[in-house]
PDB file of C-alpha atoms in Angstrom:
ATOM      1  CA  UNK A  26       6.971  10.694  15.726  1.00  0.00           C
ATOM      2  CA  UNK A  27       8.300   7.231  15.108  1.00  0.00           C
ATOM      3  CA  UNK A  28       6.251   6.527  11.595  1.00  0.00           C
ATOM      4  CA  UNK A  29       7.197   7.215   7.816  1.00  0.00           C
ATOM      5  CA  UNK A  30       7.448  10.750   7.462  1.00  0.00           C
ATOM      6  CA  UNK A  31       6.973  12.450   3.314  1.00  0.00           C
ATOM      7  CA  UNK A  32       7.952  15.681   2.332  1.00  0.00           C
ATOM      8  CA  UNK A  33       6.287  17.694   1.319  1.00  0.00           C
ATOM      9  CA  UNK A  34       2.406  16.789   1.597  1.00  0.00           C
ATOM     10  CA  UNK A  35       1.342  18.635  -1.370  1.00  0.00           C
ATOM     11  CA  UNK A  36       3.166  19.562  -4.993  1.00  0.00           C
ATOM     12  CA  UNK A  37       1.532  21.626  -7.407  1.00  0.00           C
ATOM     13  CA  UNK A  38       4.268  22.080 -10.322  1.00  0.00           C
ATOM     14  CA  UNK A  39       3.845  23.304 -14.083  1.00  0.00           C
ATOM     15  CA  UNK A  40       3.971  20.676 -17.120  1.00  0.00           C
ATOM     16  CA  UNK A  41       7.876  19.651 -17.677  1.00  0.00           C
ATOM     17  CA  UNK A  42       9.163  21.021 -14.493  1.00  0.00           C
ATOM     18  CA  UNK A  43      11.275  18.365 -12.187  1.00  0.00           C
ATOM     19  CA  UNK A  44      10.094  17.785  -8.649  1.00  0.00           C
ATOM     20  CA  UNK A  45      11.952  15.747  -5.831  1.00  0.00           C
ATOM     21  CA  UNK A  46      10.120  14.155  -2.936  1.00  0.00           C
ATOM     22  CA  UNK A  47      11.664  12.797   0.047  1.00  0.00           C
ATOM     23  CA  UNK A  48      11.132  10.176   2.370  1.00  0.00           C
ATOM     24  CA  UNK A  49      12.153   8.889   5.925  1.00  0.00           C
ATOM     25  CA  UNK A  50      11.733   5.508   6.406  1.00  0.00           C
ATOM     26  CA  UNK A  51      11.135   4.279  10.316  1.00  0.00           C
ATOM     27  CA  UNK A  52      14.657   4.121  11.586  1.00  0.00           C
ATOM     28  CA  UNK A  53      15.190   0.606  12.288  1.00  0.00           C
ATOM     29  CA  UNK A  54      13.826  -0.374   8.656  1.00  0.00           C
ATOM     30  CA  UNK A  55      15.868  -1.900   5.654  1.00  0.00           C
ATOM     31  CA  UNK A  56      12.953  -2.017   3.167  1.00  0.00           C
ATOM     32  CA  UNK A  57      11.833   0.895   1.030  1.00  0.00           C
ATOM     33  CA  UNK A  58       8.802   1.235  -1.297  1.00  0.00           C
ATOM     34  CA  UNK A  59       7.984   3.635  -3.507  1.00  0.00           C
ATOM     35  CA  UNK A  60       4.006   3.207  -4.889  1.00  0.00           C
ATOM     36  CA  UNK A  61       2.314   5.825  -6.668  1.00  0.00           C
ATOM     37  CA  UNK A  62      -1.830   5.997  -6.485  1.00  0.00           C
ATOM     38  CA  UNK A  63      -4.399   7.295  -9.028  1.00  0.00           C
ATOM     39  CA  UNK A  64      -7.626   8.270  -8.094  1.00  0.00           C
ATOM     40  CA  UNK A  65      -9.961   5.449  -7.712  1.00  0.00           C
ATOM     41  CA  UNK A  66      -7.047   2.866  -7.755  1.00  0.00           C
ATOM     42  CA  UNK A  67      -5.484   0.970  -4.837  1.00  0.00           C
ATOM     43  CA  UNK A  68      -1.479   1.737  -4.727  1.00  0.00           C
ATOM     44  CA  UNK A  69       0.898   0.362  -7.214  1.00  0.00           C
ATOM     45  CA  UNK A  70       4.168  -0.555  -7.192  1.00  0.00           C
ATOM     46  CA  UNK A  71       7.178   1.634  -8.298  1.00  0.00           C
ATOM     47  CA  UNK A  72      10.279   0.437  -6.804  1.00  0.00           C
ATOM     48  CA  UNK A  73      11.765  -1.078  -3.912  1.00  0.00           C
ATOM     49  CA  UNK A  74      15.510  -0.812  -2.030  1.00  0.00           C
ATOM     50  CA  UNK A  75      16.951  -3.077   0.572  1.00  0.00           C
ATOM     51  CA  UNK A  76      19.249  -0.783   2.405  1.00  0.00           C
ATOM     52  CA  UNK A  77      21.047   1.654  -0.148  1.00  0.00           C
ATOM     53  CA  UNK A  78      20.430  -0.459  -3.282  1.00  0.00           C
ATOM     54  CA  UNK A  79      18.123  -0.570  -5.199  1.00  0.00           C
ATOM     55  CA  UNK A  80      16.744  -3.840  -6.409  1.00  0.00           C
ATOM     56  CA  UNK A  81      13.578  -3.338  -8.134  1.00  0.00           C
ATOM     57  CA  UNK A  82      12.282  -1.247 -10.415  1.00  0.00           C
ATOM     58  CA  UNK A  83       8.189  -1.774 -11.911  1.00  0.00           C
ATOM     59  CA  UNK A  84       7.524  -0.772 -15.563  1.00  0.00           C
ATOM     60  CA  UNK A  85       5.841   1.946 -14.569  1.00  0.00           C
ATOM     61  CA  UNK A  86       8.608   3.761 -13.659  1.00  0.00           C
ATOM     62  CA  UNK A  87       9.564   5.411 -16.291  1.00  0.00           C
ATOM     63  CA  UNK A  88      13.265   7.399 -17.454  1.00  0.00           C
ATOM     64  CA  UNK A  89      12.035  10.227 -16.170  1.00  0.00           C
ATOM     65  CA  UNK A  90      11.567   8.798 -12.713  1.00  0.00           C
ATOM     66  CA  UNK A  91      14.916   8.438 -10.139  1.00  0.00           C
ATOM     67  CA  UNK A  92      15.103   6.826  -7.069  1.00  0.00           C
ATOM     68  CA  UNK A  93      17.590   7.165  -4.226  1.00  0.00           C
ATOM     69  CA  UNK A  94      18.408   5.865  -1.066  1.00  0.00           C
ATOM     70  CA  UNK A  95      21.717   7.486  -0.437  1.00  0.00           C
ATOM     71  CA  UNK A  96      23.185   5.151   2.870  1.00  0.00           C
ATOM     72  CA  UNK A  97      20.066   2.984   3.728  1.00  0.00           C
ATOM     73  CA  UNK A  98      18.529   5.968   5.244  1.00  0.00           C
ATOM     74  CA  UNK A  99      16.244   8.300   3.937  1.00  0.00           C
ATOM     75  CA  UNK A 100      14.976   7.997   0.145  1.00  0.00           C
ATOM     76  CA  UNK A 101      14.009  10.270  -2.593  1.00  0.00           C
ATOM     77  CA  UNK A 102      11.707  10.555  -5.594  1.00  0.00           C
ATOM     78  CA  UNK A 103      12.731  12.625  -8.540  1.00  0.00           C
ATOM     79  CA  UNK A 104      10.199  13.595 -11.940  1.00  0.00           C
ATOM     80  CA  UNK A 105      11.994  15.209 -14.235  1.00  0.00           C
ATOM     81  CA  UNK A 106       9.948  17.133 -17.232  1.00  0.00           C
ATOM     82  CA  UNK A 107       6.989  16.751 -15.157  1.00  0.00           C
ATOM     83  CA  UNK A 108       3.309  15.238 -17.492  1.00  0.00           C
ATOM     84  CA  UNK A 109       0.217  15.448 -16.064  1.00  0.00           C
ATOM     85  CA  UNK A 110       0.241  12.051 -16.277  1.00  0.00           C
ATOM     86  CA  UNK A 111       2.132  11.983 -13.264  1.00  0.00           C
ATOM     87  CA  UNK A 112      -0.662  13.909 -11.626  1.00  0.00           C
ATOM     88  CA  UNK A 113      -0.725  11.047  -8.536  1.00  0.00           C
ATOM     89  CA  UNK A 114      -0.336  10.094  -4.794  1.00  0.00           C
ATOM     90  CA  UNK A 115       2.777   9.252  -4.173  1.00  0.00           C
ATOM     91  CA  UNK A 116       3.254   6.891  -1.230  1.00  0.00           C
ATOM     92  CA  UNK A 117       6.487   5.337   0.819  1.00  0.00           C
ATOM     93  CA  UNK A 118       6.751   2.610   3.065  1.00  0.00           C
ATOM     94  CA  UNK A 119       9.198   0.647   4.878  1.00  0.00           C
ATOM     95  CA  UNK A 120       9.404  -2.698   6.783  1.00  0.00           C
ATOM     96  CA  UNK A 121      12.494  -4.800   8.668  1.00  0.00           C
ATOM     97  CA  UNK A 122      13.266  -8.427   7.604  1.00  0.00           C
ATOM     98  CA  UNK A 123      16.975 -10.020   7.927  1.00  0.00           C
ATOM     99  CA  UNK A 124      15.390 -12.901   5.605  1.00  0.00           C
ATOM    100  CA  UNK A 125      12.793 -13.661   3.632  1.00  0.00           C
ATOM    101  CA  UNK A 126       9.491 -12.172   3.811  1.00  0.00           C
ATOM    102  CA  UNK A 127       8.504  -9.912   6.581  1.00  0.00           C
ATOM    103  CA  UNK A 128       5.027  -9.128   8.136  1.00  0.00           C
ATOM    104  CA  UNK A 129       3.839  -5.400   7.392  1.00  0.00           C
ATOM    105  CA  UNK A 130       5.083  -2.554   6.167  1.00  0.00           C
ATOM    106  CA  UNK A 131       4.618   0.804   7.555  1.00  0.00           C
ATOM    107  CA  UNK A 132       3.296   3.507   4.710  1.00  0.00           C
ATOM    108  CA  UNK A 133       3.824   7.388   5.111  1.00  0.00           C
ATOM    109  CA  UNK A 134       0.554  10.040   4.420  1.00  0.00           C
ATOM    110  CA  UNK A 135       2.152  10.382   1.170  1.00  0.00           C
ATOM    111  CA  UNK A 136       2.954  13.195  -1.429  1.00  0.00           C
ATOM    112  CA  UNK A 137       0.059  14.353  -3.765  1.00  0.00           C
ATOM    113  CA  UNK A 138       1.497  15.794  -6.502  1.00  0.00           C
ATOM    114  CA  UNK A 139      -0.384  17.996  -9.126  1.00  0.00           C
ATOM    115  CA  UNK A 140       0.874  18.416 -12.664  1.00  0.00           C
ATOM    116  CA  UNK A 141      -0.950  21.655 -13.931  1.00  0.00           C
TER     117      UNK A 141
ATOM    118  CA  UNK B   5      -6.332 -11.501 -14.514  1.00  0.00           C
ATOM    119  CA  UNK B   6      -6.615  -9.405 -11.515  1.00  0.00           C
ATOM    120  CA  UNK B   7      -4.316 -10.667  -9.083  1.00  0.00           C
ATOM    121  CA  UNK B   8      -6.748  -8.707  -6.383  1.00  0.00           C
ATOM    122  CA  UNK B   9     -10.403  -8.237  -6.432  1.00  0.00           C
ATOM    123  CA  UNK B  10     -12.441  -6.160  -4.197  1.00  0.00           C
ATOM    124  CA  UNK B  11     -16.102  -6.081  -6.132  1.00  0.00           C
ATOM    125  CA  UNK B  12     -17.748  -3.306  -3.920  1.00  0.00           C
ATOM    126  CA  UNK B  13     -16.747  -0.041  -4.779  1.00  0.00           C
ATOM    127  CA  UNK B  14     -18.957   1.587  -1.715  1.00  0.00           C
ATOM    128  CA  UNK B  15     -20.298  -0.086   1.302  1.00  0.00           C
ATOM    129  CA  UNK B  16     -22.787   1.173   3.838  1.00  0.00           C
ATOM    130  CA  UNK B  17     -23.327   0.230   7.086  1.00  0.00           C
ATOM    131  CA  UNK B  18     -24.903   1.367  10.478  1.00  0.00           C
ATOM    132  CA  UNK B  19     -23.023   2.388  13.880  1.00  0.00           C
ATOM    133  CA  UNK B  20     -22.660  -0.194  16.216  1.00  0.00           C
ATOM    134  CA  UNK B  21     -23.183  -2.848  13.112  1.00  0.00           C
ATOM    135  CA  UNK B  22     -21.032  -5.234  11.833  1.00  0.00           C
ATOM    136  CA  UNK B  23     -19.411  -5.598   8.181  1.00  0.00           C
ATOM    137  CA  UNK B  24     -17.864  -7.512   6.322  1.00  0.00           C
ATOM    138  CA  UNK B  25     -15.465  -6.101   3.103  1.00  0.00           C
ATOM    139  CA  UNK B  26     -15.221  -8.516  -0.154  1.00  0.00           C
ATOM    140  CA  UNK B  27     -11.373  -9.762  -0.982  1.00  0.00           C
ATOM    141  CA  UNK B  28     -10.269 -12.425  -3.790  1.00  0.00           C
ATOM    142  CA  UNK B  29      -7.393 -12.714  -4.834  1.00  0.00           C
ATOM    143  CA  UNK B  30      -5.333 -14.852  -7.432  1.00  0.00           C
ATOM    144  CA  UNK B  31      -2.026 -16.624  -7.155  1.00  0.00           C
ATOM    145  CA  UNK B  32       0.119 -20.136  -7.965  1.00  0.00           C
ATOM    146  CA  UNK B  33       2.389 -19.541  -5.327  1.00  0.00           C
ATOM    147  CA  UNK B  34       1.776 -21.213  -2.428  1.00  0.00           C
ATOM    148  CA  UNK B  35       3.134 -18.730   0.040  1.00  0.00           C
ATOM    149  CA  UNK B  36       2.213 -15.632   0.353  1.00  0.00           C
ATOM    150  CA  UNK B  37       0.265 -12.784   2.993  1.00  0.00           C
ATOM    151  CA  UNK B  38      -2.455 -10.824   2.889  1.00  0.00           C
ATOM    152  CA  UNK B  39      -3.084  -7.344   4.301  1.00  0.00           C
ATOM    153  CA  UNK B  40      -5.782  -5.023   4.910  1.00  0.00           C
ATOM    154  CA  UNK B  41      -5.521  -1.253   5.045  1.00  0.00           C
ATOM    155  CA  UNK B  42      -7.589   1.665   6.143  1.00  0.00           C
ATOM    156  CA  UNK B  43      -6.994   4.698   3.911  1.00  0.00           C
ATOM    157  CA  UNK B  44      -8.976   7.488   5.336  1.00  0.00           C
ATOM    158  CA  UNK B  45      -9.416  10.905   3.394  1.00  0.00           C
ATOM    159  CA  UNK B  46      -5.954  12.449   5.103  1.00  0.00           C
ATOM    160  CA  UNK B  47      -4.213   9.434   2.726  1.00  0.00           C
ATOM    161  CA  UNK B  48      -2.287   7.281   5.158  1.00  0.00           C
ATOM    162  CA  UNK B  49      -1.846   3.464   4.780  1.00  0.00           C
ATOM    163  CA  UNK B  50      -2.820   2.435   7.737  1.00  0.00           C
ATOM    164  CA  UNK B  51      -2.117  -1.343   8.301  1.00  0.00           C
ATOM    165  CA  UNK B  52      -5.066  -3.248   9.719  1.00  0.00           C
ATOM    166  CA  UNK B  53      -4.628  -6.730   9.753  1.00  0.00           C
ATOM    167  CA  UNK B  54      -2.238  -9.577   7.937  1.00  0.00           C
ATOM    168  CA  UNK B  55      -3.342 -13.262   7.075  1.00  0.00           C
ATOM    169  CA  UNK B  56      -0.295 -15.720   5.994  1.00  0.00           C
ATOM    170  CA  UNK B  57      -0.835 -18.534   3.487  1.00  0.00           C
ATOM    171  CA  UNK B  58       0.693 -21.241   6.047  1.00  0.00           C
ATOM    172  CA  UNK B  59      -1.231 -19.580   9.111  1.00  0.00           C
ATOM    173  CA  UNK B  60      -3.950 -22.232   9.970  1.00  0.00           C
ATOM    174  CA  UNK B  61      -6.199 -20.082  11.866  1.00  0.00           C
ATOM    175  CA  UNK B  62      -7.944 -17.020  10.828  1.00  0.00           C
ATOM    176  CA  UNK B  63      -6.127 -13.375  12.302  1.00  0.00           C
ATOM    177  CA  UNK B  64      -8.124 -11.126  14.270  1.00  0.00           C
ATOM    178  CA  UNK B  65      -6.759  -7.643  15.623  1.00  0.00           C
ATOM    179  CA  UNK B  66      -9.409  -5.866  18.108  1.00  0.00           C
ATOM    180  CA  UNK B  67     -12.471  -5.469  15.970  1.00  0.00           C
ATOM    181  CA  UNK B  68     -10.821  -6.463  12.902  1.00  0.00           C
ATOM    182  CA  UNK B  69     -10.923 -10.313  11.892  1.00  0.00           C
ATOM    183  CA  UNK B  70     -10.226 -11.947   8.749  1.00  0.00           C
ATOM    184  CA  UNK B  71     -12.221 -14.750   7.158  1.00  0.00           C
ATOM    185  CA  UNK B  72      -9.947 -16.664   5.211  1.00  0.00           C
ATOM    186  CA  UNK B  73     -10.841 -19.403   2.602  1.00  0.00           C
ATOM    187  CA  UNK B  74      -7.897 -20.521   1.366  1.00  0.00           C
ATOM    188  CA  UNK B  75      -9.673 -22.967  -1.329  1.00  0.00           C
ATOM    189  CA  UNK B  76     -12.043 -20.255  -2.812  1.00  0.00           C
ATOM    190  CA  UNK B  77      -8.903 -17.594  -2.891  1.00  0.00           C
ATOM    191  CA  UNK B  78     -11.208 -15.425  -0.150  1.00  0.00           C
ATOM    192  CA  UNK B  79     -10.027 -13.181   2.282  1.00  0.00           C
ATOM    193  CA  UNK B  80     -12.909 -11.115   3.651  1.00  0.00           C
ATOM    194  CA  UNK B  81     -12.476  -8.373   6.437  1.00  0.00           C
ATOM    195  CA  UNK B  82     -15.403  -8.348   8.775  1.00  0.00           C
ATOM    196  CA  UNK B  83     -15.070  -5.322  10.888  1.00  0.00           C
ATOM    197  CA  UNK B  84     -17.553  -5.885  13.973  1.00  0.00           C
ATOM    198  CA  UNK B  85     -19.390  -2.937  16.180  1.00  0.00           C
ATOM    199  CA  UNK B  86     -18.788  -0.407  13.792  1.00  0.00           C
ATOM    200  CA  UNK B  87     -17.621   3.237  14.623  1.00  0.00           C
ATOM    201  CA  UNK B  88     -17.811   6.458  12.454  1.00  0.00           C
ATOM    202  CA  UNK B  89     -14.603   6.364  12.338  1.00  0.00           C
ATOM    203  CA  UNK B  90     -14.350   3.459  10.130  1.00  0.00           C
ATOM    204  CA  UNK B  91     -15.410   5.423   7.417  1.00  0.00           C
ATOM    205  CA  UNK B  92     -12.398   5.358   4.907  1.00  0.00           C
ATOM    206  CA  UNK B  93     -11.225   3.495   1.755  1.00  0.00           C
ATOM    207  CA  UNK B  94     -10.214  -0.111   2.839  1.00  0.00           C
ATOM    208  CA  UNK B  95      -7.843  -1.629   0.275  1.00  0.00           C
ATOM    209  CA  UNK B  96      -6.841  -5.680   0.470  1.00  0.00           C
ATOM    210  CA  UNK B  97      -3.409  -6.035  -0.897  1.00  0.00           C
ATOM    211  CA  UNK B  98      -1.200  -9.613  -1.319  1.00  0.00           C
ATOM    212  CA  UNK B  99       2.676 -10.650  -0.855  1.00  0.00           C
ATOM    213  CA  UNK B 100       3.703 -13.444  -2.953  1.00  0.00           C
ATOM    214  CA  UNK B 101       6.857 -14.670  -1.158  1.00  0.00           C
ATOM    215  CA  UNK B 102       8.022 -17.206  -3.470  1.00  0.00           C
ATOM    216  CA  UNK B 103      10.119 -15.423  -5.446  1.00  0.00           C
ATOM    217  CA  UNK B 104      13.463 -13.858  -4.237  1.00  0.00           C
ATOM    218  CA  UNK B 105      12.555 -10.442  -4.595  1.00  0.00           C
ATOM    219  CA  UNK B 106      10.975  -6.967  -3.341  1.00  0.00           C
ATOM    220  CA  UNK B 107       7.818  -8.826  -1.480  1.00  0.00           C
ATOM    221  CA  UNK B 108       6.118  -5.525  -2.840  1.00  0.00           C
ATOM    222  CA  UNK B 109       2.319  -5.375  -2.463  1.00  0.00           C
ATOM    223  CA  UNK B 110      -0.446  -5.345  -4.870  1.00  0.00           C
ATOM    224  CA  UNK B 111      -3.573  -4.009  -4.053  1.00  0.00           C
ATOM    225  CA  UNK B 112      -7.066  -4.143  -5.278  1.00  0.00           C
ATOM    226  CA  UNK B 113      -8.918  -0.897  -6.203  1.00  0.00           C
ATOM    227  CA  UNK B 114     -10.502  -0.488  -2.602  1.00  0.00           C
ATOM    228  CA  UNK B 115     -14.354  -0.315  -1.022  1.00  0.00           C
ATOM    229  CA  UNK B 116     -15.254   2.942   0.285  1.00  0.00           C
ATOM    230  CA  UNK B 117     -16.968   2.286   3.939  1.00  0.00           C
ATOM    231  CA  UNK B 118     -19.753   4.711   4.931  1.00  0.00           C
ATOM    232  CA  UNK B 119     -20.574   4.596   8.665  1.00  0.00           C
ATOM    233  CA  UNK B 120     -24.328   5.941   9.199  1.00  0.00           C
ATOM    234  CA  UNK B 121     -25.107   7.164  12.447  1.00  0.00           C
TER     235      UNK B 121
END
């Protein structure tokens, strides 16, 4: 399977609990996204690296939110003191571009984490 | 203001029958893309089809085509010979390129498609 892979599908965690989730970008890609999605809302942004760094970061991602992209490869997520605010689908995706913009980007089946 | 507006939270249409999925969107920069995605219930993204600012003629991809009004800020998708399959959330999302920066997406809240049989 050449696609963006998430791990793991499904979280169910208890209020103020930390959760990591992980994703693995298609190989060849030097874009990351991290979006997060609400029911009944399209995705929205959360942060973005270009190879291991990590240029972007919306509002919406708050102190208690990390993001990771140890060597340009595969990224993770963390919550710490979990709300069930956070209650959300949590999505990745990745695209190639040496400049500029670049055409599509590639999203993974995502994480769906429950904050009970 | 919305930057993207899809104004039809549910859509039905019948197999075989073509349809066409509402997109505005809002922006001052004059380059930019827009996508289409299928979102079916298993949650995937699943890129459909991409429309560039600069592109003079309108995209198509198999049974996917875009009608895109550049003036009116309108980027329709009109899926054609529809399968019951193509039941799913479709979400119309928009890259402004202008600025040196993440080229992140943002989407509009999505149409729900309902292929009757």
């Amino acid at each position: 399977d050449t696609g963006v892979s998430q791990d793991p599908r499904h979280k169910i965690t208890k209020r103020g609990q930390n959760v990591t989730f992980r994703c693995d970008p298609i190989s060849e890609h030097n874009r990351l996204y991290w979006y997060r999605q609400t029911l009944g809302q399209g995705p929205e942004f959360l942060t973005y690296f270009q190879n291991e760094a990590q240029l972007e970061k919306s509002r919406l991602l708050s102190d208690r939110f990390s993001a990771e992209r140890p060597k340009g490869s595969f990224s993770t997520l963390e919550i710490q003191r979990t709300e069930q605010g956070d209650s959300a689908m949590y999505l990745c995706a990745s695209s190639f571009s040496t400049t500029g913009a670049s055409a599509e980007a590639f999203f993974g089946q995502g994480t769906r984490l429950t904050v009970v | 203001a919305q930057k993207i507006t899809q104004t039809q939270p549910g859509m039905f249409v019948q197999e075989k029958e073509a349809v066409t999925l509402d997109c505005t969107y809002d922006t001052s920069d004059p380059s930019y893309g827009l996508f289409w995605y299928k979102q079916p219930s298993s949650g995937e993204m699943i890129f459909l089809i991409y429309q560039g600012s600069y592109d003079q003629q309108n995209a198509t991809e198999g049974r996917y085509s875009l009608n895109f009004q550049k003036a009116r800020k309108s980027a329709n998708l009109v899926i054609s010979a529809s399968q019951l399959g193509d039941s799913a959330m479709y979400f119309c999302a928009m890259r402004e390129d202008s600025e040196a920066g993440s080229y992140q997406l943002t989407f509009g809240k999505g149409t729900k498609l309902s292929v009757i049989p």
